[in-house]
């Protein structure tokens, strides 16, 4: 069996994540390949797994999707009933006891926030909401509303206590947003759920956030291609072979706002309250999905130089950074894994292609 996963990401108008899965006849494989897709967390989750029989595969996949939905009810900032929303409503009050999942995600997020010096910050909720409204109305948020929202932002005002497993939002009006790490964490948890069924040859892709377990039978890894759209013909294509790793791309997606020829991203610089502008695509490989996801967002905000520095400080992490500037395409990388050329020796006809624009659920 051969797997080609083409995470076709970025730059320019319709950001596309295309996942192309190719099957070639395997040799003596006792495992069969199964593939499942369901909408969750505002995107589609795809699970590709190898299992001894269909009944086991179906049961395992069902449990995995149920787990994603459970996590959505914990981490969503869209659902007023989520644990995260309840926690945000308690901002300015006493510390709140939180679930193990939420505590883990908050703790990991705070670690990235500290190490990125606040470029990554899950307390950006109030600002993100203003930019979301701006996208709906197609009008930039005014200076005053950004300044007001900024007063409620700051990761130092989220205090975690591991002993009591509590989270304390110190200022009233604070709102947490786990959009930059949630899908990566869900990917990690899917791998765990499936391992509980003895299924370890797995790929899970929540939109542009992918985690993989052991390789498909007879292969060295899962082939993941990060490639730009045709509107950026000179943008580089990189393909990596991964196992027991995660890869995430943060960058301009269809969720951007374009006004006066300027393109405003859904990623915010929490230090200014302004959306990132221009065209950039940042892909991070890491040992776990939550890290790949969070670090890709953090490095987007930090830019090519500081972004690379940040990634170098995380063991096992690598980065492939692409930015289109007026002066031309800038590409930088650090410890990005071994790459392969797509033309050969990989197979040619994808059996499935997913475009990110088809995946939007909200
Ligand atoms: P991603 O697509 O993983 O880069 O995540 C982007 C999402 O994370 C946005 O839609 C926001 O919900 C949230 N976000 C935006 N800016 C930041 C930031 N600087 N730090 C943490 N989360 C952010
Ligand atoms: Mg992210």
CSV table of C-alpha atoms and ligand atoms in Angstrom, one decimal:
chain,number,residue,atom,x,y,z
A,1,UNK,CA,0.0,0.0,0.0
A,2,UNK,CA,1.2,3.5,-0.7
A,3,UNK,CA,-0.3,6.6,0.9
A,4,UNK,CA,0.1,10.0,-0.5
A,5,UNK,CA,-1.4,12.7,1.7
A,6,UNK,CA,-1.2,16.0,-0.1
A,7,UNK,CA,-1.8,18.8,2.3
A,8,UNK,CA,-2.1,21.5,-0.3
A,9,UNK,CA,-1.9,24.6,1.7
A,10,UNK,CA,-2.1,28.1,1.2
A,11,UNK,CA,-0.9,31.4,0.0
A,12,UNK,CA,-3.4,33.2,-2.1
A,13,UNK,CA,-7.1,33.5,-2.3
A,14,UNK,CA,-8.7,30.1,-1.9
A,15,UNK,CA,-6.5,28.3,0.5
A,16,UNK,CA,-6.7,24.7,-0.4
A,17,UNK,CA,-5.9,21.7,1.6
A,18,UNK,CA,-6.0,18.7,-0.7
A,19,UNK,CA,-5.6,15.3,0.7
A,20,UNK,CA,-4.8,12.8,-1.9
A,21,UNK,CA,-4.8,9.2,-0.9
A,22,UNK,CA,-3.4,6.7,-3.2
A,23,UNK,CA,-3.6,3.0,-2.9
A,24,UNK,CA,-1.3,0.6,-4.7
A,25,UNK,CA,-1.6,-3.2,-4.2
A,26,UNK,CA,0.2,-4.2,-1.0
A,27,UNK,CA,2.3,-7.2,-0.5
A,28,UNK,CA,1.1,-9.8,2.0
A,29,UNK,CA,-0.7,-7.2,4.1
A,30,UNK,CA,-3.1,-8.7,6.6
A,31,UNK,CA,-4.6,-5.3,7.4
A,32,UNK,CA,-7.1,-3.5,5.3
A,33,UNK,CA,-7.4,0.2,4.7
A,34,UNK,CA,-10.5,2.1,5.9
A,35,UNK,CA,-11.3,5.7,5.5
A,36,UNK,CA,-13.9,7.9,7.3
A,37,UNK,CA,-14.8,11.5,7.1
A,38,UNK,CA,-17.1,13.5,9.4
A,39,UNK,CA,-17.7,17.2,10.0
A,40,UNK,CA,-16.5,18.3,13.4
A,41,UNK,CA,-15.1,21.5,15.0
A,42,UNK,CA,-16.1,23.6,12.0
A,43,UNK,CA,-14.1,21.5,9.6
A,44,UNK,CA,-14.0,17.9,8.3
A,45,UNK,CA,-12.0,15.3,10.1
A,46,UNK,CA,-10.7,12.5,8.0
A,47,UNK,CA,-9.4,9.3,9.6
A,48,UNK,CA,-7.4,6.7,7.5
A,49,UNK,CA,-6.6,3.6,9.4
A,50,UNK,CA,-5.5,0.0,8.9
A,51,UNK,CA,-7.4,-2.7,10.7
A,52,UNK,CA,-7.9,-6.4,10.6
A,53,UNK,CA,-11.6,-6.2,9.8
A,54,UNK,CA,-14.4,-3.8,9.0
A,55,UNK,CA,-16.3,-4.3,12.3
A,56,UNK,CA,-13.3,-3.3,14.4
A,57,UNK,CA,-12.5,-0.4,12.1
A,58,UNK,CA,-16.0,0.9,12.2
A,59,UNK,CA,-16.2,0.6,16.0
A,60,UNK,CA,-12.9,2.3,16.5
A,61,UNK,CA,-13.7,5.2,14.1
A,62,UNK,CA,-17.0,5.7,15.7
A,63,UNK,CA,-15.4,6.0,19.1
A,64,UNK,CA,-12.8,8.4,17.7
A,65,UNK,CA,-15.3,10.7,16.2
A,66,UNK,CA,-17.4,10.6,19.4
A,67,UNK,CA,-14.2,11.7,21.2
A,68,UNK,CA,-13.7,14.6,18.9
A,69,UNK,CA,-17.3,15.7,19.5
A,70,UNK,CA,-16.7,15.4,23.3
A,71,UNK,CA,-13.7,17.6,22.9
A,72,UNK,CA,-15.7,20.1,20.9
A,73,UNK,CA,-18.1,20.4,23.8
A,74,UNK,CA,-15.2,21.2,26.0
A,75,UNK,CA,-13.1,23.5,23.9
A,76,UNK,CA,-15.5,25.3,21.5
A,77,UNK,CA,-15.9,29.1,21.7
A,78,UNK,CA,-18.9,28.9,19.4
A,79,UNK,CA,-21.0,26.8,21.7
A,80,UNK,CA,-22.3,28.8,24.7
A,81,UNK,CA,-22.7,25.6,26.6
A,82,UNK,CA,-19.0,24.4,26.2
A,83,UNK,CA,-16.8,24.1,29.3
A,84,UNK,CA,-14.6,26.8,27.8
A,85,UNK,CA,-17.5,29.3,27.4
A,86,UNK,CA,-18.6,28.6,31.0
A,87,UNK,CA,-15.0,29.3,32.2
A,88,UNK,CA,-14.9,32.5,30.2
A,89,UNK,CA,-18.2,33.6,31.8
A,90,UNK,CA,-16.6,33.2,35.2
A,91,UNK,CA,-13.8,35.6,34.3
A,92,UNK,CA,-13.1,38.1,37.1
A,93,UNK,CA,-14.4,35.5,39.6
A,94,UNK,CA,-12.7,32.9,41.7
A,95,UNK,CA,-10.6,30.0,40.2
A,96,UNK,CA,-12.7,27.3,38.5
A,97,UNK,CA,-12.1,23.6,38.6
A,98,UNK,CA,-11.7,22.3,35.0
A,99,UNK,CA,-11.7,18.9,33.3
A,100,UNK,CA,-8.5,17.1,32.6
A,101,UNK,CA,-8.7,17.7,28.9
A,102,UNK,CA,-9.3,21.4,29.3
A,103,UNK,CA,-6.5,21.7,31.9
A,104,UNK,CA,-4.1,19.9,29.6
A,105,UNK,CA,-4.9,22.2,26.6
A,106,UNK,CA,-4.7,25.3,28.7
A,107,UNK,CA,-1.4,24.3,30.2
A,108,UNK,CA,0.1,23.5,26.8
A,109,UNK,CA,-1.2,26.8,25.4
A,110,UNK,CA,0.3,28.8,28.3
A,111,UNK,CA,3.6,27.1,27.7
A,112,UNK,CA,3.6,28.2,24.1
A,113,UNK,CA,2.4,31.7,25.1
A,114,UNK,CA,5.4,32.1,27.5
A,115,UNK,CA,7.9,30.8,25.1
A,116,UNK,CA,6.6,32.9,22.2
A,117,UNK,CA,6.5,36.0,24.5
A,118,UNK,CA,2.8,36.4,24.0
A,119,UNK,CA,2.8,36.1,20.2
A,120,UNK,CA,0.6,33.1,20.9
A,121,UNK,CA,-2.1,33.9,23.4
A,122,UNK,CA,-5.4,32.0,24.0
A,123,UNK,CA,-6.9,35.0,25.8
A,124,UNK,CA,-7.2,36.7,22.3
A,125,UNK,CA,-11.0,35.9,22.4
A,126,UNK,CA,-12.3,39.4,22.6
A,127,UNK,CA,-10.1,40.6,19.7
A,128,UNK,CA,-10.9,37.5,17.6
A,129,UNK,CA,-14.6,38.2,18.0
A,130,UNK,CA,-14.1,41.8,16.7
A,131,UNK,CA,-12.3,40.6,13.7
A,132,UNK,CA,-14.9,37.9,13.0
A,133,UNK,CA,-17.6,40.6,13.1
A,134,UNK,CA,-15.4,42.7,10.8
A,135,UNK,CA,-15.3,39.8,8.3
A,136,UNK,CA,-19.1,39.4,8.4
A,137,UNK,CA,-19.6,43.1,7.9
A,138,UNK,CA,-16.7,43.5,5.5
A,139,UNK,CA,-15.5,46.6,7.5
A,140,UNK,CA,-12.4,47.0,9.6
A,141,UNK,CA,-12.9,47.1,13.3
A,142,UNK,CA,-12.5,50.7,14.7
A,143,UNK,CA,-9.5,51.6,16.7
A,144,UNK,CA,-11.5,52.1,19.9
A,145,UNK,CA,-13.1,48.7,19.9
A,146,UNK,CA,-9.7,47.1,19.4
A,147,UNK,CA,-8.2,49.1,22.2
A,148,UNK,CA,-11.1,48.1,24.5
A,149,UNK,CA,-10.8,44.5,23.6
A,150,UNK,CA,-7.0,44.6,24.1
A,151,UNK,CA,-7.5,45.5,27.8
A,152,UNK,CA,-9.0,42.0,28.4
A,153,UNK,CA,-6.2,40.2,26.6
A,154,UNK,CA,-3.0,38.9,28.2
A,155,UNK,CA,-2.0,35.3,29.0
A,156,UNK,CA,-0.5,36.4,32.3
A,157,UNK,CA,-4.1,37.0,33.5
A,158,UNK,CA,-4.8,33.3,33.1
A,159,UNK,CA,-3.5,31.5,36.1
A,160,UNK,CA,-3.5,27.7,36.3
A,161,UNK,CA,-3.1,25.6,39.4
A,162,UNK,CA,-2.2,22.0,38.7
A,163,UNK,CA,-2.8,20.8,42.2
A,164,UNK,CA,-6.5,21.8,42.3
A,165,UNK,CA,-6.7,21.6,38.5
A,166,UNK,CA,-8.2,25.1,38.4
A,167,UNK,CA,-8.1,27.9,36.0
A,168,UNK,CA,-8.4,31.5,37.1
A,169,UNK,CA,-9.3,34.3,34.7
A,170,UNK,CA,-8.2,37.3,36.6
A,171,UNK,CA,-10.0,40.1,34.7
A,172,UNK,CA,-13.7,40.4,34.0
A,173,UNK,CA,-14.6,40.1,30.3
A,174,UNK,CA,-11.7,37.8,29.4
A,175,UNK,CA,-12.6,35.2,26.7
A,176,UNK,CA,-10.5,32.2,25.8
A,177,UNK,CA,-10.1,30.9,22.3
A,178,UNK,CA,-8.6,27.5,21.5
A,179,UNK,CA,-9.0,27.8,17.8
A,180,UNK,CA,-5.2,27.6,17.3
A,181,UNK,CA,-4.7,24.4,19.2
A,182,UNK,CA,-8.0,22.5,19.5
A,183,UNK,CA,-7.8,20.5,16.3
A,184,UNK,CA,-4.2,19.4,16.9
A,185,UNK,CA,-5.2,18.2,20.4
A,186,UNK,CA,-8.2,16.4,18.9
A,187,UNK,CA,-5.9,14.6,16.4
A,188,UNK,CA,-3.7,13.5,19.3
A,189,UNK,CA,-6.7,12.1,21.2
A,190,UNK,CA,-7.9,10.2,18.1
A,191,UNK,CA,-4.6,8.4,17.9
A,192,UNK,CA,-5.0,7.4,21.6
A,193,UNK,CA,-8.6,6.2,21.1
A,194,UNK,CA,-7.6,4.1,18.1
A,195,UNK,CA,-4.5,2.7,19.9
A,196,UNK,CA,-7.0,1.4,22.5
A,197,UNK,CA,-8.4,-0.8,19.7
A,198,UNK,CA,-4.9,-2.0,18.8
A,199,UNK,CA,-5.0,0.3,15.7
A,200,UNK,CA,-1.8,2.2,15.3
A,201,UNK,CA,-1.4,2.6,11.5
A,202,UNK,CA,-3.4,5.8,11.4
A,203,UNK,CA,-3.6,9.2,9.8
A,204,UNK,CA,-6.1,11.8,11.2
A,205,UNK,CA,-6.6,15.2,9.5
A,206,UNK,CA,-8.7,17.8,11.1
A,207,UNK,CA,-8.6,20.4,8.2
A,208,UNK,CA,-5.0,21.4,7.8
A,209,UNK,CA,-3.9,19.8,11.1
A,210,UNK,CA,-2.7,16.3,10.6
A,211,UNK,CA,-1.3,13.6,13.0
A,212,UNK,CA,0.0,10.2,12.0
A,213,UNK,CA,0.8,7.1,14.0
A,214,UNK,CA,2.7,4.1,12.6
A,215,UNK,CA,3.1,4.0,8.8
A,216,UNK,CA,0.8,2.1,6.4
A,217,UNK,CA,1.8,-1.6,6.0
A,218,UNK,CA,5.0,-2.0,4.1
A,219,UNK,CA,5.7,1.7,4.0
A,220,UNK,CA,8.2,3.9,5.9
A,221,UNK,CA,5.7,6.7,6.6
A,222,UNK,CA,2.8,8.8,5.4
A,223,UNK,CA,3.6,11.1,2.6
A,224,UNK,CA,2.5,14.6,3.3
A,225,UNK,CA,2.9,17.3,0.6
A,226,UNK,CA,2.7,21.0,1.5
A,227,UNK,CA,2.2,22.9,-1.7
A,228,UNK,CA,1.1,26.3,-2.7
A,229,UNK,CA,-1.8,27.2,-5.0
A,230,UNK,CA,-1.4,27.8,-8.7
A,231,UNK,CA,-1.7,31.6,-8.1
A,232,UNK,CA,1.7,31.4,-6.5
A,233,UNK,CA,3.4,29.3,-9.2
A,234,UNK,CA,6.8,30.0,-7.9
A,235,UNK,CA,6.0,28.9,-4.3
A,236,UNK,CA,7.9,25.9,-3.3
A,237,UNK,CA,6.4,22.4,-2.8
A,238,UNK,CA,7.7,20.3,0.1
A,239,UNK,CA,6.9,16.7,0.7
A,240,UNK,CA,7.7,14.9,3.9
A,241,UNK,CA,7.5,11.3,5.0
A,242,UNK,CA,6.1,11.1,8.5
A,243,UNK,CA,5.3,8.6,11.2
A,244,UNK,CA,4.4,9.2,14.8
A,245,UNK,CA,4.4,12.9,14.2
A,246,UNK,CA,2.1,15.8,13.5
A,247,UNK,CA,2.1,18.5,10.9
A,248,UNK,CA,0.0,21.7,10.9
A,249,UNK,CA,-0.2,24.7,8.6
A,250,UNK,CA,-1.3,28.1,9.8
A,251,UNK,CA,-1.7,30.7,7.2
A,252,UNK,CA,-4.1,32.6,5.1
A,253,UNK,CA,-7.2,30.6,4.7
A,254,UNK,CA,-10.6,31.4,3.2
A,255,UNK,CA,-11.3,33.0,6.6
A,256,UNK,CA,-9.6,36.2,5.7
A,257,UNK,CA,-10.9,39.8,5.1
A,258,UNK,CA,-9.7,41.8,2.1
A,259,UNK,CA,-10.2,45.6,2.2
A,260,UNK,CA,-8.5,48.2,0.1
A,261,UNK,CA,-6.2,45.6,-1.4
A,262,UNK,CA,-5.0,44.5,2.0
A,263,UNK,CA,-5.5,41.0,3.2
A,264,UNK,CA,-6.3,40.5,6.9
A,265,UNK,CA,-5.7,37.0,8.3
A,266,UNK,CA,-7.8,35.3,11.0
A,267,UNK,CA,-4.6,35.2,13.0
A,268,UNK,CA,-4.1,38.1,15.3
A,269,UNK,CA,-1.1,39.7,16.8
A,270,UNK,CA,-2.2,39.9,20.5
A,271,UNK,CA,0.3,42.6,21.2
A,272,UNK,CA,-1.3,45.0,18.8
A,273,UNK,CA,-4.8,43.6,18.4
A,274,UNK,CA,-4.3,43.7,14.6
A,275,UNK,CA,-4.9,40.9,12.2
A,276,UNK,CA,-1.8,39.7,10.3
A,277,UNK,CA,-1.7,41.0,6.8
A,278,UNK,CA,-0.2,39.7,3.6
A,279,UNK,CA,0.3,36.2,2.4
A,280,UNK,CA,2.0,33.7,4.6
A,281,UNK,CA,1.9,30.0,5.2
A,282,UNK,CA,3.7,28.4,8.1
A,283,UNK,CA,4.0,24.6,8.4
A,284,UNK,CA,5.3,23.0,11.6
A,285,UNK,CA,6.1,19.4,12.2
A,286,UNK,CA,6.2,18.3,15.9
A,287,UNK,CA,5.8,15.2,18.0
A,288,UNK,CA,2.2,16.0,19.0
A,289,UNK,CA,-0.7,17.6,17.2
A,290,UNK,CA,-1.3,20.2,19.8
A,291,UNK,CA,2.3,21.4,19.5
A,292,UNK,CA,2.3,21.4,15.7
A,293,UNK,CA,-1.0,23.3,15.7
A,294,UNK,CA,-0.1,25.9,18.4
A,295,UNK,CA,3.5,26.4,17.2
A,296,UNK,CA,2.4,27.0,13.6
A,297,UNK,CA,0.1,29.8,14.8
A,298,UNK,CA,2.8,31.2,17.1
A,299,UNK,CA,5.4,31.2,14.3
A,300,UNK,CA,3.0,33.0,11.9
A,301,UNK,CA,2.7,35.9,14.4
A,302,UNK,CA,6.4,36.0,15.2
A,303,UNK,CA,7.5,36.1,11.5
A,304,UNK,CA,10.3,34.2,9.8
A,305,UNK,CA,13.2,35.1,12.0
A,306,UNK,CA,11.7,34.8,15.5
A,307,UNK,CA,9.4,32.0,14.3
A,308,UNK,CA,12.4,29.9,13.4
A,309,UNK,CA,14.0,30.7,16.7
A,310,UNK,CA,10.9,29.5,18.6
A,311,UNK,CA,10.7,26.2,16.8
A,312,UNK,CA,14.4,25.5,17.4
A,313,UNK,CA,13.7,25.6,21.1
A,314,UNK,CA,11.1,22.7,20.9
A,315,UNK,CA,12.8,19.4,20.6
A,316,UNK,CA,11.6,17.4,17.7
A,317,UNK,CA,9.9,20.4,16.0
A,318,UNK,CA,10.7,21.7,12.5
A,319,UNK,CA,9.3,24.5,10.4
A,320,UNK,CA,8.8,25.5,6.8
A,321,UNK,CA,7.9,29.2,6.5
A,322,UNK,CA,6.7,30.8,3.3
A,323,UNK,CA,5.7,34.4,3.0
A,324,UNK,CA,5.0,36.5,-0.1
A,325,UNK,CA,6.3,40.0,0.2
A,326,UNK,CA,6.3,42.8,-2.3
A,327,UNK,CA,9.9,42.1,-2.8
A,328,UNK,CA,9.2,38.4,-3.6
A,329,UNK,CA,8.7,35.0,-2.0
A,330,UNK,CA,10.5,34.4,1.2
A,331,UNK,CA,11.0,30.8,2.3
A,332,UNK,CA,12.9,29.8,5.4
A,333,UNK,CA,13.1,26.5,7.2
A,334,UNK,CA,14.6,24.8,10.2
A,335,UNK,CA,14.8,21.1,10.9
A,336,UNK,CA,12.0,20.4,8.5
A,337,UNK,CA,12.1,16.7,7.8
A,338,UNK,CA,13.5,15.0,4.8
A,339,UNK,CA,11.6,15.7,1.6
A,340,UNK,CA,10.8,13.8,-1.5
A,341,UNK,CA,10.0,15.0,-4.9
A,342,UNK,CA,6.4,14.5,-5.9
A,343,UNK,CA,7.0,13.5,-9.5
A,344,UNK,CA,8.7,10.2,-8.6
A,345,UNK,CA,8.6,7.6,-7.3
A,346,UNK,CA,5.2,8.4,-5.9
A,347,UNK,CA,2.0,7.2,-7.6
A,348,UNK,CA,0.1,9.5,-9.8
A,349,UNK,CA,-3.7,9.3,-9.6
A,350,UNK,CA,-5.3,10.5,-6.4
A,351,UNK,CA,-8.3,8.5,-5.3
A,352,UNK,CA,-9.6,11.4,-3.2
A,353,UNK,CA,-9.1,15.1,-3.2
A,354,UNK,CA,-10.4,17.4,-0.6
A,355,UNK,CA,-10.5,21.1,-1.0
A,356,UNK,CA,-10.6,23.1,2.1
A,357,UNK,CA,-13.3,25.4,0.7
A,358,UNK,CA,-15.5,22.3,0.6
A,359,UNK,CA,-14.8,21.5,4.2
A,360,UNK,CA,-16.2,24.6,5.9
A,361,UNK,CA,-19.0,23.9,8.2
A,362,UNK,CA,-19.4,27.4,9.5
B,1,LIG,P1,-4.7,28.4,13.3
B,1,LIG,O1,-5.6,28.3,12.1
B,1,LIG,O2,-4.3,27.1,13.9
B,1,LIG,O3,-3.5,29.3,13.0
B,1,LIG,O4,-5.6,29.1,14.4
B,1,LIG,C1,-6.1,30.4,14.1
B,1,LIG,C2,-7.2,30.6,15.2
B,1,LIG,O5,-6.6,30.8,16.5
B,1,LIG,C3,-8.0,31.9,14.9
B,1,LIG,O6,-9.1,31.7,14.1
B,1,LIG,C4,-8.3,32.4,16.3
B,1,LIG,O7,-9.5,31.7,16.8
B,1,LIG,C5,-7.1,31.9,17.1
B,1,LIG,N1,-6.0,32.9,17.2
B,1,LIG,C6,-5.8,34.0,16.4
B,1,LIG,N2,-4.7,34.6,16.7
B,1,LIG,C7,-4.1,33.9,17.7
B,1,LIG,C8,-3.0,34.1,18.5
B,1,LIG,N3,-2.1,35.1,18.3
B,1,LIG,N4,-2.7,33.2,19.5
B,1,LIG,C9,-3.6,32.2,19.7
B,1,LIG,N5,-4.7,32.0,19.1
B,1,LIG,C10,-5.0,32.8,18.0
B,2,LIG,MG1,-2.7,26.5,15.0
